[in-house]
PDB file of C-alpha atoms in Angstrom:
ATOM      1  CA  MET H   1     -20.444 -17.003 -19.006  1.00 61.00           C
ATOM      2  CA  GLU H   2     -20.098 -20.093 -20.422  1.00 68.00           C
ATOM      3  CA  GLY H   3     -20.014 -20.373 -24.392  1.00 75.00           C
ATOM      4  CA  LYS H   4     -20.099 -16.141 -24.971  1.00 85.00           C
ATOM      5  CA  VAL H   5     -16.283 -15.651 -24.611  1.00 82.00           C
ATOM      6  CA  SER H   6     -14.353 -16.591 -27.438  1.00 82.00           C
ATOM      7  CA  ASN H   7     -11.064 -15.644 -25.076  1.00 86.00           C
ATOM      8  CA  THR H   8     -10.221 -14.925 -21.537  1.00 85.00           C
ATOM      9  CA  ALA H   9      -9.149 -11.157 -22.651  1.00 88.00           C
ATOM     10  CA  GLN H  10     -12.620 -10.441 -23.663  1.00 89.00           C
ATOM     11  CA  ILE H  11     -13.371  -9.950 -19.612  1.00 88.00           C
ATOM     12  CA  ALA H  12     -10.170 -10.172 -18.157  1.00 94.00           C
ATOM     13  CA  TYR H  13      -6.465 -10.446 -18.657  1.00 96.00           C
ATOM     14  CA  VAL H  14      -3.050 -10.030 -17.770  1.00 97.00           C
ATOM     15  CA  ARG H  15      -0.009  -7.950 -19.250  1.00 97.00           C
ATOM     16  CA  ARG H  16       3.349  -7.061 -18.746  1.00 97.00           C
ATOM     17  CA  TYR H  17       5.476  -4.512 -20.493  1.00 96.00           C
ATOM     18  CA  THR H  18       8.538  -2.161 -20.117  1.00 98.00           C
ATOM     19  CA  LEU H  19       7.969   1.378 -19.543  1.00 96.00           C
ATOM     20  CA  THR H  20      10.083   3.983 -22.029  1.00 96.00           C
ATOM     21  CA  GLU H  21       9.821   6.979 -21.198  1.00 93.00           C
ATOM     22  CA  GLY H  22      11.345   9.688 -19.264  1.00 93.00           C
ATOM     23  CA  ARG H  23      12.139   9.245 -15.467  1.00 93.00           C
ATOM     24  CA  GLU H  24      10.121   5.580 -15.657  1.00 95.00           C
ATOM     25  CA  THR H  25      11.927   4.383 -17.880  1.00 95.00           C
ATOM     26  CA  GLY H  26      13.351   1.020 -17.511  1.00 96.00           C
ATOM     27  CA  LEU H  27      10.208   0.125 -14.729  1.00 97.00           C
ATOM     28  CA  LYS H  28       8.523  -3.439 -15.559  1.00 98.00           C
ATOM     29  CA  ILE H  29       5.024  -3.042 -15.552  1.00 98.00           C
ATOM     30  CA  ILE H  30       1.977  -5.721 -14.718  1.00 98.00           C
ATOM     31  CA  GLU H  31      -1.511  -4.294 -15.404  1.00 98.00           C
ATOM     32  CA  VAL H  32      -4.355  -6.657 -14.152  1.00 98.00           C
ATOM     33  CA  GLU H  33      -7.697  -6.436 -15.492  1.00 97.00           C
ATOM     34  CA  ASN H  34     -10.738  -8.394 -13.855  1.00 97.00           C
ATOM     35  CA  GLY H  35     -13.612  -6.490 -15.350  1.00 95.00           C
ATOM     36  CA  ARG H  36     -14.440  -4.365 -12.552  1.00 96.00           C
ATOM     37  CA  LEU H  37     -11.102  -3.646 -11.075  1.00 98.00           C
ATOM     38  CA  ARG H  38      -7.751  -2.610 -13.024  1.00 98.00           C
ATOM     39  CA  PHE H  39      -4.454  -1.980 -11.527  1.00 98.00           C
ATOM     40  CA  LEU H  40      -0.725  -1.795 -12.616  1.00 98.00           C
ATOM     41  CA  LEU H  41       1.641  -3.910 -10.404  1.00 98.00           C
ATOM     42  CA  ASN H  42       5.505  -2.196 -10.439  1.00 98.00           C
ATOM     43  CA  GLU H  43       7.700  -5.520 -10.666  1.00 98.00           C
ATOM     44  CA  SER H  44      10.453  -2.950 -10.205  1.00 97.00           C
ATOM     45  CA  ARG H  45       9.131  -2.019  -6.966  1.00 97.00           C
ATOM     46  CA  ALA H  46       8.766  -4.605  -4.900  1.00 97.00           C
ATOM     47  CA  LEU H  47       5.584  -5.522  -7.001  1.00 98.00           C
ATOM     48  CA  ASP H  48       3.939  -2.916  -5.296  1.00 98.00           C
ATOM     49  CA  ILE H  49       0.796  -1.375  -6.772  1.00 98.00           C
ATOM     50  CA  ALA H  50       1.438   1.431  -8.427  1.00 98.00           C
ATOM     51  CA  GLN H  51      -2.563   2.585  -9.412  1.00 98.00           C
ATOM     52  CA  LEU H  52      -5.694   1.124  -9.071  1.00 98.00           C
ATOM     53  CA  TRP H  53      -9.085   2.120 -10.959  1.00 98.00           C
ATOM     54  CA  HIS H  54     -12.278   0.901  -9.947  1.00 98.00           C
ATOM     55  CA  GLY H  55     -15.127   0.964 -12.777  1.00 96.00           C
ATOM     56  CA  GLY H  56     -12.876   3.072 -14.419  1.00 96.00           C
ATOM     57  CA  LYS H  57     -12.413   5.662 -11.411  1.00 98.00           C
ATOM     58  CA  ASN H  58      -8.804   6.263 -10.155  1.00 98.00           C
ATOM     59  CA  VAL H  59      -9.142   5.550  -6.472  1.00 98.00           C
ATOM     60  CA  SER H  60      -4.843   6.084  -5.679  1.00 98.00           C
ATOM     61  CA  PHE H  61      -2.944   8.750  -4.939  1.00 98.00           C
ATOM     62  CA  ILE H  62      -0.201   9.546  -7.097  1.00 97.00           C
ATOM     63  CA  SER H  63       2.313  12.245  -6.543  1.00 96.00           C
ATOM     64  CA  LYS H  64       3.338  15.290  -8.578  1.00 94.00           C
ATOM     65  CA  ILE H  65       6.983  12.629  -9.092  1.00 92.00           C
ATOM     66  CA  GLY H  66       4.857   9.643 -10.412  1.00 90.00           C
ATOM     67  CA  MET H  67       6.534   6.480 -11.488  1.00 92.00           C
ATOM     68  CA  ASN H  68      10.089   6.944 -12.084  1.00 92.00           C
ATOM     69  CA  SER H  69      13.106   4.643 -11.822  1.00 90.00           C
ATOM     70  CA  ASP H  70      14.864   7.118  -9.368  1.00 85.00           C
ATOM     71  CA  GLU H  71      16.673   6.306  -6.455  1.00 81.00           C
ATOM     72  CA  SER H  72      17.245   9.249  -4.691  1.00 80.00           C
ATOM     73  CA  SER H  73      15.717  10.459  -1.886  1.00 83.00           C
ATOM     74  CA  PHE H  74      12.337   9.326  -0.328  1.00 85.00           C
ATOM     75  CA  LEU H  75      10.747  13.164  -0.777  1.00 82.00           C
ATOM     76  CA  ASN H  76      12.039  13.045  -4.584  1.00 88.00           C
ATOM     77  CA  ARG H  77      10.946   9.819  -5.572  1.00 88.00           C
ATOM     78  CA  PHE H  78       7.719   9.410  -3.449  1.00 89.00           C
ATOM     79  CA  GLU H  79       5.351   8.558  -6.320  1.00 93.00           C
ATOM     80  CA  GLY H  80       2.515   7.543  -3.726  1.00 93.00           C
ATOM     81  CA  GLY H  81       0.498   4.580  -5.311  1.00 96.00           C
ATOM     82  CA  MET H  82      -1.810   2.229  -3.856  1.00 98.00           C
ATOM     83  CA  LEU H  83       0.387   0.446  -1.869  1.00 98.00           C
ATOM     84  CA  TYR H  84       3.910   1.466  -1.330  1.00 97.00           C
ATOM     85  CA  THR H  85       5.477  -1.326   1.013  1.00 98.00           C
ATOM     86  CA  CYS H  86       7.372   0.533   3.924  1.00 97.00           C
ATOM     87  CA  GLY H  87      10.720  -1.555   5.804  1.00 97.00           C
ATOM     88  CA  LEU H  88      12.435  -3.648   6.626  1.00 97.00           C
ATOM     89  CA  GLU H  89      15.069  -2.140   8.206  1.00 96.00           C
ATOM     90  CA  SER H  90      12.509   0.922   9.204  1.00 96.00           C
ATOM     91  CA  VAL H  91       9.648   2.568   8.894  1.00 96.00           C
ATOM     92  CA  GLY H  92       9.183   6.507   9.293  1.00 93.00           C
ATOM     93  CA  GLY H  93      11.383   8.968  10.171  1.00 92.00           C
ATOM     94  CA  ARG H  94      15.179   7.723  12.098  1.00 93.00           C
ATOM     95  CA  GLU H  95      18.385   8.843  12.009  1.00 92.00           C
ATOM     96  CA  GLY H  96      20.840   6.915  10.105  1.00 92.00           C
ATOM     97  CA  TYR H  97      17.864   5.324   8.049  1.00 93.00           C
ATOM     98  CA  GLU H  98      16.366   5.727   4.667  1.00 90.00           C
ATOM     99  CA  LEU H  99      13.097   7.620   5.257  1.00 90.00           C
ATOM    100  CA  HIS H 100      10.485   4.710   5.418  1.00 93.00           C
ATOM    101  CA  GLY H 101      13.361   1.989   4.620  1.00 93.00           C
ATOM    102  CA  THR H 102      14.247   0.468   1.393  1.00 94.00           C
ATOM    103  CA  LEU H 103      12.004  -2.481   0.680  1.00 95.00           C
ATOM    104  CA  HIS H 104       9.984  -0.529  -2.133  1.00 96.00           C
ATOM    105  CA  LEU H 105      13.495  -0.336  -4.026  1.00 94.00           C
ATOM    106  CA  THR H 106      13.691  -4.084  -3.765  1.00 96.00           C
ATOM    107  CA  PRO H 107      13.209  -5.703  -7.366  1.00 97.00           C
ATOM    108  CA  ALA H 108      10.683  -8.533  -7.625  1.00 98.00           C
ATOM    109  CA  ARG H 109      11.183 -12.002  -8.978  1.00 98.00           C
ATOM    110  CA  VAL H 110       8.092 -12.941 -10.879  1.00 98.00           C
ATOM    111  CA  THR H 111       7.260 -16.760 -10.152  1.00 98.00           C
ATOM    112  CA  LYS H 112       3.780 -16.657 -11.424  1.00 98.00           C
ATOM    113  CA  ALA H 113       1.377 -14.409 -13.817  1.00 97.00           C
ATOM    114  CA  GLU H 114      -1.702 -16.263 -14.683  1.00 96.00           C
ATOM    115  CA  CYS H 115      -4.961 -15.231 -15.367  1.00 96.00           C
ATOM    116  CA  THR H 116      -7.937 -17.947 -15.601  1.00 91.00           C
ATOM    117  CA  GLN H 117     -11.703 -18.679 -14.894  1.00 85.00           C
ATOM    118  CA  GLN H 118     -10.940 -18.707 -11.564  1.00 88.00           C
ATOM    119  CA  GLY H 119      -9.145 -16.039 -11.106  1.00 95.00           C
ATOM    120  CA  ILE H 120      -6.002 -13.731 -11.371  1.00 98.00           C
ATOM    121  CA  THR H 121      -3.235 -14.548  -9.528  1.00 98.00           C
ATOM    122  CA  ILE H 122       0.262 -12.578  -9.273  1.00 98.00           C
ATOM    123  CA  GLU H 123       2.779 -14.507  -7.141  1.00 98.00           C
ATOM    124  CA  ALA H 124       6.920 -12.527  -6.492  1.00 98.00           C
ATOM    125  CA  GLU H 125       9.901 -12.809  -4.375  1.00 98.00           C
ATOM    126  CA  MET H 126      11.721  -9.856  -3.107  1.00 98.00           C
ATOM    127  CA  LEU H 127      15.341 -10.979  -1.474  1.00 97.00           C
ATOM    128  CA  CYS H 128      16.807  -8.963   0.937  1.00 95.00           C
ATOM    129  CA  ALA H 129      20.574 -10.590   2.059  1.00 93.00           C
ATOM    130  CA  GLN H 130      23.932  -9.627   3.339  1.00 91.00           C
ATOM    131  CA  LEU H 131      27.221 -11.049   2.501  1.00 92.00           C
ATOM    132  CA  PHE H 132      27.523 -12.658   6.275  1.00 90.00           C
ATOM    133  CA  GLY H 133      24.416 -11.688   7.487  1.00 90.00           C
ATOM    134  CA  LYS H 134      20.554 -11.472   6.894  1.00 93.00           C
ATOM    135  CA  GLU H 135      18.460 -13.342   4.542  1.00 96.00           C
ATOM    136  CA  LEU H 136      15.328 -12.677   4.703  1.00 98.00           C
ATOM    137  CA  VAL H 137      12.611 -13.087   1.709  1.00 98.00           C
ATOM    138  CA  LEU H 138       9.416 -11.396   1.686  1.00 98.00           C
ATOM    139  CA  LYS H 139       7.043 -13.630  -0.764  1.00 98.00           C
ATOM    140  CA  ARG H 140       4.014 -11.686  -2.276  1.00 98.00           C
ATOM    141  CA  ARG H 141       0.400 -13.193  -3.438  1.00 98.00           C
ATOM    142  CA  ILE H 142      -1.875 -10.874  -4.658  1.00 98.00           C
ATOM    143  CA  PHE H 143      -5.139 -12.274  -6.086  1.00 98.00           C
ATOM    144  CA  THR H 144      -8.524 -11.334  -7.503  1.00 98.00           C
ATOM    145  CA  ALA H 145     -11.295 -13.267  -9.025  1.00 97.00           C
ATOM    146  CA  LEU H 146     -12.582 -12.287 -12.533  1.00 96.00           C
ATOM    147  CA  GLY H 147     -15.524  -9.450 -11.313  1.00 95.00           C
ATOM    148  CA  SER H 148     -14.980  -8.993  -8.255  1.00 97.00           C
ATOM    149  CA  ASP H 149     -14.405  -5.464  -6.468  1.00 98.00           C
ATOM    150  CA  THR H 150     -11.684  -6.831  -3.684  1.00 98.00           C
ATOM    151  CA  LEU H 151      -8.194  -7.709  -4.953  1.00 98.00           C
ATOM    152  CA  GLU H 152      -6.325  -9.649  -1.454  1.00 98.00           C
ATOM    153  CA  ILE H 153      -2.548  -9.489  -0.375  1.00 98.00           C
ATOM    154  CA  THR H 154      -0.614 -12.499   1.266  1.00 98.00           C
ATOM    155  CA  ASP H 155       3.058 -11.284   1.986  1.00 98.00           C
ATOM    156  CA  THR H 156       4.846 -13.952   3.957  1.00 98.00           C
ATOM    157  CA  LEU H 157       8.903 -12.796   5.156  1.00 98.00           C
ATOM    158  CA  GLU H 158      11.019 -15.852   5.502  1.00 98.00           C
ATOM    159  CA  ASN H 159      14.346 -15.982   7.488  1.00 98.00           C
ATOM    160  CA  ARG H 160      16.039 -18.441   5.202  1.00 97.00           C
ATOM    161  CA  ALA H 161      19.106 -17.682   7.910  1.00 95.00           C
ATOM    162  CA  TYR H 162      20.185 -19.423  11.250  1.00 94.00           C
ATOM    163  CA  ARG H 163      19.799 -16.652  13.255  1.00 95.00           C
ATOM    164  CA  ASP H 164      16.985 -14.683  14.468  1.00 97.00           C
ATOM    165  CA  GLU H 165      16.279 -11.357  12.409  1.00 97.00           C
ATOM    166  CA  GLN H 166      14.777  -7.590  13.263  1.00 97.00           C
ATOM    167  CA  TYR H 167      12.508  -6.604  11.243  1.00 98.00           C
ATOM    168  CA  CYS H 168       9.932  -3.882  10.485  1.00 98.00           C
ATOM    169  CA  LEU H 169       6.268  -3.423   7.929  1.00 98.00           C
ATOM    170  CA  LEU H 170       4.419  -0.401   7.163  1.00 98.00           C
ATOM    171  CA  TYR H 171       1.397  -0.828   4.460  1.00 98.00           C
ATOM    172  CA  HIS H 172       0.938   2.983   2.799  1.00 98.00           C
ATOM    173  CA  VAL H 173      -2.212   2.107   1.635  1.00 98.00           C
ATOM    174  CA  ASN H 174      -2.559   6.136  -0.395  1.00 98.00           C
ATOM    175  CA  LEU H 175      -5.936   7.380  -1.867  1.00 98.00           C
ATOM    176  CA  GLY H 176      -6.247  10.246  -4.156  1.00 98.00           C
ATOM    177  CA  TYR H 177      -8.886  12.039  -6.742  1.00 98.00           C
ATOM    178  CA  PRO H 178     -11.601  11.424  -7.506  1.00 98.00           C
ATOM    179  CA  MET H 179     -12.096   8.528  -4.941  1.00 98.00           C
ATOM    180  CA  LEU H 180     -10.712  11.549  -2.367  1.00 98.00           C
ATOM    181  CA  ASP H 181     -13.011  14.180  -2.071  1.00 98.00           C
ATOM    182  CA  GLU H 182     -14.098  17.418  -0.557  1.00 98.00           C
ATOM    183  CA  GLY H 183     -17.237  15.629   1.639  1.00 97.00           C
ATOM    184  CA  ALA H 184     -15.971  12.385   2.013  1.00 98.00           C
ATOM    185  CA  GLU H 185     -15.979  10.734   5.287  1.00 98.00           C
ATOM    186  CA  ILE H 186     -13.603   8.171   6.931  1.00 98.00           C
ATOM    187  CA  VAL H 187     -15.112   4.990   8.523  1.00 98.00           C
ATOM    188  CA  ALA H 188     -13.575   2.859  11.645  1.00 97.00           C
ATOM    189  CA  GLU H 189     -13.681   2.292  14.960  1.00 96.00           C
ATOM    190  CA  GLU H 190     -11.358   3.108  16.881  1.00 96.00           C
ATOM    191  CA  LYS H 191     -10.294   3.053  20.741  1.00 96.00           C
ATOM    192  CA  LYS H 192      -8.638   6.052  20.925  1.00 96.00           C
ATOM    193  CA  VAL H 193      -6.334   8.520  19.031  1.00 97.00           C
ATOM    194  CA  PHE H 194      -2.896  10.112  19.387  1.00 96.00           C
ATOM    195  CA  PRO H 195      -2.396  13.355  17.434  1.00 96.00           C
ATOM    196  CA  ARG H 196       1.533  12.908  16.136  1.00 96.00           C
ATOM    197  CA  THR H 197       2.227  16.953  16.535  1.00 95.00           C
ATOM    198  CA  GLU H 198       0.329  20.002  17.795  1.00 96.00           C
ATOM    199  CA  TRP H 199      -0.792  20.963  13.931  1.00 96.00           C
ATOM    200  CA  ALA H 200      -2.623  17.312  14.310  1.00 95.00           C
ATOM    201  CA  GLN H 201      -4.149  18.095  17.415  1.00 97.00           C
ATOM    202  CA  ALA H 202      -5.420  21.155  17.004  1.00 96.00           C
ATOM    203  CA  HIS H 203      -7.761  19.672  13.804  1.00 95.00           C
ATOM    204  CA  LEU H 204      -8.670  16.502  15.755  1.00 95.00           C
ATOM    205  CA  GLY H 205     -11.981  17.436  15.475  1.00 94.00           C
ATOM    206  CA  GLU H 206     -11.644  16.607  11.609  1.00 94.00           C
ATOM    207  CA  LEU H 207     -10.290  13.752  11.784  1.00 95.00           C
ATOM    208  CA  LYS H 208     -12.840  11.634   9.894  1.00 97.00           C
ATOM    209  CA  ARG H 209     -14.481  14.761   7.178  1.00 97.00           C
ATOM    210  CA  ILE H 210     -12.535  15.427   4.048  1.00 98.00           C
ATOM    211  CA  SER H 211     -12.013  18.681   3.212  1.00 97.00           C
ATOM    212  CA  ALA H 212     -11.650  20.883  -0.191  1.00 97.00           C
ATOM    213  CA  PRO H 213      -7.507  21.038  -1.278  1.00 96.00           C
ATOM    214  CA  VAL H 214      -6.183  24.215   0.674  1.00 95.00           C
ATOM    215  CA  PRO H 215      -2.925  25.782  -0.691  1.00 94.00           C
ATOM    216  CA  ASN H 216       0.163  25.027   1.680  1.00 92.00           C
ATOM    217  CA  GLN H 217      -1.334  23.153   4.279  1.00 94.00           C
ATOM    218  CA  PHE H 218       0.705  20.849   6.517  1.00 94.00           C
ATOM    219  CA  GLU H 219      -0.203  17.530   7.059  1.00 95.00           C
ATOM    220  CA  MET H 220      -1.563  15.229   9.479  1.00 96.00           C
ATOM    221  CA  CYS H 221      -0.345  12.258  11.151  1.00 97.00           C
ATOM    222  CA  TYR H 222      -2.663  10.499  13.913  1.00 98.00           C
ATOM    223  CA  PHE H 223      -1.907   6.861  15.341  1.00 97.00           C
ATOM    224  CA  VAL H 224      -5.106   4.820  15.896  1.00 98.00           C
ATOM    225  CA  GLU H 225      -5.827   2.116  18.382  1.00 97.00           C
ATOM    226  CA  MET H 226      -8.535   0.129  16.535  1.00 97.00           C
ATOM    227  CA  ASN H 227     -11.136  -2.209  17.663  1.00 96.00           C
ATOM    228  CA  LYS H 228     -11.231  -3.769  14.373  1.00 97.00           C
ATOM    229  CA  PRO H 229      -8.835  -4.060  11.694  1.00 98.00           C
ATOM    230  CA  ARG H 230     -10.833  -2.098   9.041  1.00 98.00           C
ATOM    231  CA  ALA H 231     -10.839   1.214   7.964  1.00 98.00           C
ATOM    232  CA  SER H 232     -12.818   2.911   4.676  1.00 98.00           C
ATOM    233  CA  LEU H 233     -13.270   6.253   2.966  1.00 98.00           C
ATOM    234  CA  VAL H 234     -17.219   6.841   1.434  1.00 98.00           C
ATOM    235  CA  ASN H 235     -17.577   8.978  -0.839  1.00 98.00           C
ATOM    236  CA  LYS H 236     -21.349   9.553  -1.701  1.00 98.00           C
ATOM    237  CA  LYS H 237     -20.709  12.223  -4.603  1.00 97.00           C
ATOM    238  CA  LEU H 238     -18.752   9.541  -6.190  1.00 98.00           C
ATOM    239  CA  GLY H 239     -21.063   6.789  -5.183  1.00 98.00           C
ATOM    240  CA  LYS H 240     -18.453   4.729  -4.041  1.00 98.00           C
ATOM    241  CA  ALA H 241     -16.911   3.359  -1.096  1.00 98.00           C
ATOM    242  CA  PHE H 242     -13.247   2.047  -0.190  1.00 98.00           C
ATOM    243  CA  THR H 243     -11.961  -0.266   2.359  1.00 98.00           C
ATOM    244  CA  LEU H 244      -8.836  -1.818   3.855  1.00 98.00           C
ATOM    245  CA  ASP H 245      -8.919  -4.931   6.021  1.00 98.00           C
ATOM    246  CA  TRP H 246      -5.646  -6.451   7.372  1.00 98.00           C
ATOM    247  CA  SER H 247      -4.361  -9.001  10.022  1.00 98.00           C
ATOM    248  CA  GLN H 248      -4.390  -7.563  13.028  1.00 98.00           C
ATOM    249  CA  ASP H 249      -2.406  -9.923  14.714  1.00 98.00           C
ATOM    250  CA  THR H 250       0.728  -9.512  12.855  1.00 98.00           C
ATOM    251  CA  LEU H 251       0.086  -5.825  11.937  1.00 98.00           C
ATOM    252  CA  PRO H 252      -1.529  -4.316  15.409  1.00 98.00           C
ATOM    253  CA  GLN H 253      -0.531  -0.715  14.456  1.00 98.00           C
ATOM    254  CA  PHE H 254      -2.557   1.868  12.813  1.00 98.00           C
ATOM    255  CA  ILE H 255      -1.081   5.013  11.282  1.00 98.00           C
ATOM    256  CA  LEU H 256      -3.622   7.626   9.678  1.00 98.00           C
ATOM    257  CA  TRP H 257      -2.051  10.380   6.978  1.00 98.00           C
ATOM    258  CA  LYS H 258      -3.952  13.285   6.192  1.00 98.00           C
ATOM    259  CA  SER H 259      -2.731  15.737   3.204  1.00 97.00           C
ATOM    260  CA  MET H 260      -5.234  18.171   2.443  1.00 97.00           C
ATOM    261  CA  ALA H 261      -2.654  20.375   0.443  1.00 96.00           C
ATOM    262  CA  HIS H 262      -3.505  21.662  -2.675  1.00 95.00           C
ATOM    263  CA  GLY H 263      -1.405  20.027  -5.543  1.00 94.00           C
ATOM    264  CA  ASP H 264      -0.363  17.297  -2.506  1.00 96.00           C
ATOM    265  CA  TYR H 265      -3.805  15.745  -1.930  1.00 98.00           C
ATOM    266  CA  ALA H 266      -3.965  12.752  -0.248  1.00 98.00           C
ATOM    267  CA  LEU H 267      -5.229  10.345   2.196  1.00 98.00           C
ATOM    268  CA  GLY H 268      -2.900   7.380   4.007  1.00 98.00           C
ATOM    269  CA  PHE H 269      -4.230   4.231   5.236  1.00 98.00           C
ATOM    270  CA  GLU H 270      -1.270   2.755   7.322  1.00 98.00           C
ATOM    271  CA  PRO H 271      -0.850  -0.769   8.954  1.00 98.00           C
ATOM    272  CA  ALA H 272       1.980  -1.330  10.800  1.00 98.00           C
ATOM    273  CA  THR H 273       4.081  -3.575  12.826  1.00 98.00           C
ATOM    274  CA  THR H 274       5.061  -1.152  15.147  1.00 97.00           C
ATOM    275  CA  LYS H 275       4.555   2.580  16.638  1.00 94.00           C
ATOM    276  CA  LEU H 276       6.874   5.516  14.855  1.00 95.00           C
ATOM    277  CA  ASP H 277       9.371   8.051  16.485  1.00 93.00           C
ATOM    278  CA  GLY H 278      10.186   7.448  19.677  1.00 92.00           C
ATOM    279  CA  ASP H 279       7.691   4.432  19.967  1.00 95.00           C
ATOM    280  CA  PHE H 280       9.673   2.750  17.018  1.00 96.00           C
ATOM    281  CA  ALA H 281       9.975  -1.372  17.823  1.00 97.00           C
ATOM    282  CA  TYR H 282      11.653  -4.053  16.042  1.00 97.00           C
ATOM    283  CA  SER H 283       9.899  -7.639  15.582  1.00 98.00           C
ATOM    284  CA  CYS H 284      11.474 -10.791  15.398  1.00 98.00           C
ATOM    285  CA  VAL H 285      11.253 -13.448  12.910  1.00 98.00           C
ATOM    286  CA  LYS H 286      13.069 -16.828  14.267  1.00 98.00           C
ATOM    287  CA  ALA H 287      15.787 -18.317  12.473  1.00 97.00           C
ATOM    288  CA  GLN H 288      14.268 -20.731   9.742  1.00 97.00           C
ATOM    289  CA  SER H 289      10.747 -19.576  10.482  1.00 97.00           C
ATOM    290  CA  SER H 290       8.353 -17.103   8.630  1.00 98.00           C
ATOM    291  CA  VAL H 291       5.619 -14.448   9.383  1.00 98.00           C
ATOM    292  CA  SER H 292       2.682 -13.934   7.348  1.00 98.00           C
ATOM    293  CA  PHE H 293       0.700 -10.164   7.032  1.00 98.00           C
ATOM    294  CA  SER H 294      -2.703  -9.877   4.961  1.00 98.00           C
ATOM    295  CA  LEU H 295      -4.634  -6.488   3.048  1.00 98.00           C
ATOM    296  CA  LYS H 296      -7.631  -6.496   1.466  1.00 98.00           C
ATOM    297  CA  LEU H 297      -9.014  -4.353  -0.903  1.00 98.00           C
ATOM    298  CA  SER H 298     -12.422  -3.661  -2.085  1.00 98.00           C
ATOM    299  CA  VAL H 299     -13.969  -0.728  -3.820  1.00 98.00           C
ATOM    300  CA  ASN H 300     -17.817  -1.108  -4.111  1.00 98.00           C
ATOM    301  CA  ASP H 301     -20.720   0.946  -5.452  1.00 98.00           C
ATOM    302  CA  LEU H 302     -22.808   2.550  -2.636  1.00 97.00           C
TER     303      LEU H 302
END
């Protein structure tokens, strides 16, 4: 590449802008292009990944609501996105708490956004604090090498206060068309699978198969004990495979969400610190200490 590129922006770039239309108005976006992957980071929403493309093909699920600056109930504002981070006070549905918590609503303070020949690095902090209470800071680092098929996310949760604090995290990684399509298959090394509902139990036999969209079909959710912290979606028709790896030591739980509903066609890979429902449990980060979490998102041509 030496001598061939006048400006790195010919092959890779980082751009920051503010959206100005409709419900998206005011959202601060960071656009990243590495020559293979293109993705949008929502600076206004915890630096979550709003959308991801590989070789020009969309990978992520975008709900009918789309990106928005709304702060109403979860079901009225859930945009989907490639990554939607849930926590820190709650995940799942728990009485008295916002569905999947409020971390995603926290604006990020970007501390680095650079593109060099060594790669693209975006770093930011999200402050979750209360007067006379907690002082938790989630520091996020996103890195991708130029020309790479992979992006890496490292989150460090710092407890800057002088008392131990409870927390929970769930990384809602969402796949949509055309990466998600009829005939695609989930690949994972699972030990045990626990359907969340009777409806999910009835469809356990087709757990790893992706069907065509079905009008008005209910969602299915499964709690999965994994041998290995890796899950893939292989789409031979598209000629691509998506793979998620995560830090199983700090994210020991895994939830698989399938929505084969017409118009809400989505698949969720969800590493988490805790199980859901009656088995929900907080983790603890000691005073003046930290804990780290990592995700690796890869898209490869078959």
